[in-house]
């Protein structure tokens, strides 16, 4: 089998992206994430399998999805459509049949070769802007062989390659892929093992050791720090960002990403039962003060995204 025949699951390919690394980029979103951040606005990235997204505003209540679904995920009750995703196998039959386009499949299986052809189509744009390819998710390192093949081939074609990662993946797999990645956009979400476990579902020990590994391998790093009201806006965390940044030799910048709640409707559309807590996004003044404090403590460029 040719290496580029390897398949993976992705949920989006975004062209002309300007916030996922230098220049104009194509960002490939891998499906599947090992974390469950309480503020996540990308629940469609959680599971590696294809899922169904239901948009109630488009539904004509024709009932065809309820008739065809082998897992009884859809039902029409008292003039309302009900979608429960627990037993969905991702077969896609309901989305194909829906006459109103109220149902769509999130996630598709693609070969590395197919992803690369789509990415390489914009090569001229990368040359003129200093951009390239960004692997994102979800978590690209949850599909390590697929990510490695794409990164390797992209480098062989002369592209700049970035990876956005939460860092929770095997250190050996990071070792394998790092020669083909120019810049890591690396998440630093919470300070302290227990707090990290509480709000993301995993400890941060492996994440921090992988961060040190990438830095000691000489890789350029941008730290990406989500700022979540009442979760990580305390002094301890601000000092945690500063201390972590100051331990890195190859840190280029720090990006602060203020919480937003734009993705909340996706939870309902995916038929997920548990909804995330709704928080008030931090205001510009607060974000600017965090940025000034971190810039003063690190002497690095800090950007509010
Ligand atoms: S790492 Fe990102 S995609 Fe995964 S749960 Fe957290 S916020 Fe969502
Ligand atoms: S994709 Fe899921 S909801 Fe749709 S028909 Fe298949 S099992 Fe049912
Ligand atoms: S097939 Fe589409 S339009 Fe018909 S009930 Fe199902 S979601 Fe609604």
PDB file of N, CA and C and ligand atoms in Angstrom, residues 11 32-43 45-46 137-139 165-166 187 189 199-200 224 226, ligand 1:
ATOM      1  N   UNK A  11     -12.945  16.411  10.175  1.00  0.00           N
ATOM      2  CA  UNK A  11     -14.289  17.012  10.158  1.00  0.00           C
ATOM      3  C   UNK A  11     -14.337  18.356   9.425  1.00  0.00           C
ATOM      4  N   UNK A  32     -11.744  13.600  16.725  1.00  0.00           N
ATOM      5  CA  UNK A  32     -11.349  12.827  17.896  1.00  0.00           C
ATOM      6  C   UNK A  32     -10.469  13.649  18.811  1.00  0.00           C
ATOM      7  N   UNK A  33     -10.824  13.671  20.096  1.00  0.00           N
ATOM      8  CA  UNK A  33     -10.019  14.407  21.080  1.00  0.00           C
ATOM      9  C   UNK A  33      -9.999  13.635  22.396  1.00  0.00           C
ATOM     10  N   UNK A  34      -8.820  13.522  23.044  1.00  0.00           N
ATOM     11  CA  UNK A  34      -8.754  12.770  24.295  1.00  0.00           C
ATOM     12  C   UNK A  34      -9.201  13.594  25.509  1.00  0.00           C
ATOM     13  N   UNK A  35      -9.394  14.892  25.326  1.00  0.00           N
ATOM     14  CA  UNK A  35      -9.799  15.751  26.444  1.00  0.00           C
ATOM     15  C   UNK A  35     -11.307  16.025  26.386  1.00  0.00           C
ATOM     16  N   UNK A  36     -11.828  16.508  27.485  1.00  0.00           N
ATOM     17  CA  UNK A  36     -13.233  16.931  27.544  1.00  0.00           C
ATOM     18  C   UNK A  36     -13.286  18.255  28.321  1.00  0.00           C
ATOM     19  N   UNK A  37     -12.731  19.303  27.699  1.00  0.00           N
ATOM     20  CA  UNK A  37     -12.687  20.600  28.372  1.00  0.00           C
ATOM     21  C   UNK A  37     -14.117  21.100  28.601  1.00  0.00           C
ATOM     22  N   UNK A  38     -14.360  21.580  29.798  1.00  0.00           N
ATOM     23  CA  UNK A  38     -15.742  21.947  30.150  1.00  0.00           C
ATOM     24  C   UNK A  38     -16.249  23.127  29.319  1.00  0.00           C
ATOM     25  N   UNK A  39     -15.349  23.891  28.716  1.00  0.00           N
ATOM     26  CA  UNK A  39     -15.757  25.069  27.950  1.00  0.00           C
ATOM     27  C   UNK A  39     -15.699  24.823  26.441  1.00  0.00           C
ATOM     28  N   UNK A  40     -15.446  23.575  26.021  1.00  0.00           N
ATOM     29  CA  UNK A  40     -15.173  23.276  24.610  1.00  0.00           C
ATOM     30  C   UNK A  40     -16.286  23.783  23.691  1.00  0.00           C
ATOM     31  N   UNK A  41     -15.896  24.442  22.599  1.00  0.00           N
ATOM     32  CA  UNK A  41     -16.905  24.871  21.630  1.00  0.00           C
ATOM     33  C   UNK A  41     -16.812  24.066  20.343  1.00  0.00           C
ATOM     34  N   UNK A  42     -16.103  22.932  20.399  1.00  0.00           N
ATOM     35  CA  UNK A  42     -16.013  22.044  19.234  1.00  0.00           C
ATOM     36  C   UNK A  42     -16.434  20.620  19.585  1.00  0.00           C
ATOM     37  N   UNK A  43     -17.654  20.417  20.140  1.00  0.00           N
ATOM     38  CA  UNK A  43     -18.021  19.046  20.549  1.00  0.00           C
ATOM     39  C   UNK A  43     -18.082  18.074  19.376  1.00  0.00           C
ATOM     40  N   UNK A  45     -15.799  17.544  17.531  1.00  0.00           N
ATOM     41  CA  UNK A  45     -14.463  16.942  17.391  1.00  0.00           C
ATOM     42  C   UNK A  45     -14.240  15.807  18.392  1.00  0.00           C
ATOM     43  N   UNK A  46     -15.127  15.618  19.352  1.00  0.00           N
ATOM     44  CA  UNK A  46     -14.858  14.679  20.450  1.00  0.00           C
ATOM     45  C   UNK A  46     -14.558  13.249  20.002  1.00  0.00           C
ATOM     46  N   UNK A 137      -7.512  20.109  15.285  1.00  0.00           N
ATOM     47  CA  UNK A 137      -8.589  19.174  15.624  1.00  0.00           C
ATOM     48  C   UNK A 137      -9.650  19.821  16.479  1.00  0.00           C
ATOM     49  N   UNK A 138     -10.259  19.037  17.386  1.00  0.00           N
ATOM     50  CA  UNK A 138      -9.836  17.744  17.892  1.00  0.00           C
ATOM     51  C   UNK A 138      -8.340  17.718  18.219  1.00  0.00           C
ATOM     52  N   UNK A 139      -7.783  16.533  18.085  1.00  0.00           N
ATOM     53  CA  UNK A 139      -6.361  16.366  18.371  1.00  0.00           C
ATOM     54  C   UNK A 139      -5.710  15.534  17.268  1.00  0.00           C
ATOM     55  N   UNK A 165      -1.988  21.478  19.015  1.00  0.00           N
ATOM     56  CA  UNK A 165      -2.133  20.256  19.811  1.00  0.00           C
ATOM     57  C   UNK A 165      -2.416  20.569  21.275  1.00  0.00           C
ATOM     58  N   UNK A 166      -3.183  19.666  21.897  1.00  0.00           N
ATOM     59  CA  UNK A 166      -3.388  19.783  23.350  1.00  0.00           C
ATOM     60  C   UNK A 166      -2.234  19.111  24.076  1.00  0.00           C
ATOM     61  N   UNK A 187      -1.244  23.983  23.534  1.00  0.00           N
ATOM     62  CA  UNK A 187      -2.188  24.474  24.556  1.00  0.00           C
ATOM     63  C   UNK A 187      -1.579  24.458  25.959  1.00  0.00           C
ATOM     64  N   UNK A 189      -3.579  25.087  29.325  1.00  0.00           N
ATOM     65  CA  UNK A 189      -4.958  25.399  29.695  1.00  0.00           C
ATOM     66  C   UNK A 189      -5.140  25.752  31.160  1.00  0.00           C
ATOM     67  N   UNK A 199     -11.126  19.978  35.081  1.00  0.00           N
ATOM     68  CA  UNK A 199     -11.776  20.738  34.002  1.00  0.00           C
ATOM     69  C   UNK A 199     -11.547  20.183  32.596  1.00  0.00           C
ATOM     70  N   UNK A 200     -10.564  19.275  32.430  1.00  0.00           N
ATOM     71  CA  UNK A 200     -10.343  18.730  31.073  1.00  0.00           C
ATOM     72  C   UNK A 200     -10.489  17.205  31.025  1.00  0.00           C
ATOM     73  N   UNK A 224      -0.687  28.513  23.513  1.00  0.00           N
ATOM     74  CA  UNK A 224      -2.061  28.998  23.345  1.00  0.00           C
ATOM     75  C   UNK A 224      -2.808  28.777  24.654  1.00  0.00           C
ATOM     76  N   UNK A 226      -6.269  29.313  26.627  1.00  0.00           N
ATOM     77  CA  UNK A 226      -7.667  29.739  26.700  1.00  0.00           C
ATOM     78  C   UNK A 226      -7.898  30.452  28.035  1.00  0.00           C
TER      79      UNK A 226
HETATM   80  S1  LIG B   1      -8.714  20.034  23.656  1.00  0.00           S
HETATM   81 FE1  LIG B   1      -9.872  21.441  22.350  1.00  0.00          FE
HETATM   82  S2  LIG B   1     -11.223  20.110  21.132  1.00  0.00           S
HETATM   83 FE2  LIG B   1     -10.467  18.881  22.841  1.00  0.00          FE
HETATM   84  S3  LIG B   1     -12.053  19.075  24.415  1.00  0.00           S
HETATM   85 FE3  LIG B   1     -10.505  20.647  24.821  1.00  0.00          FE
HETATM   86  S4  LIG B   1     -11.243  22.491  23.794  1.00  0.00           S
HETATM   87 FE4  LIG B   1     -12.398  20.723  22.940  1.00  0.00          FE
END
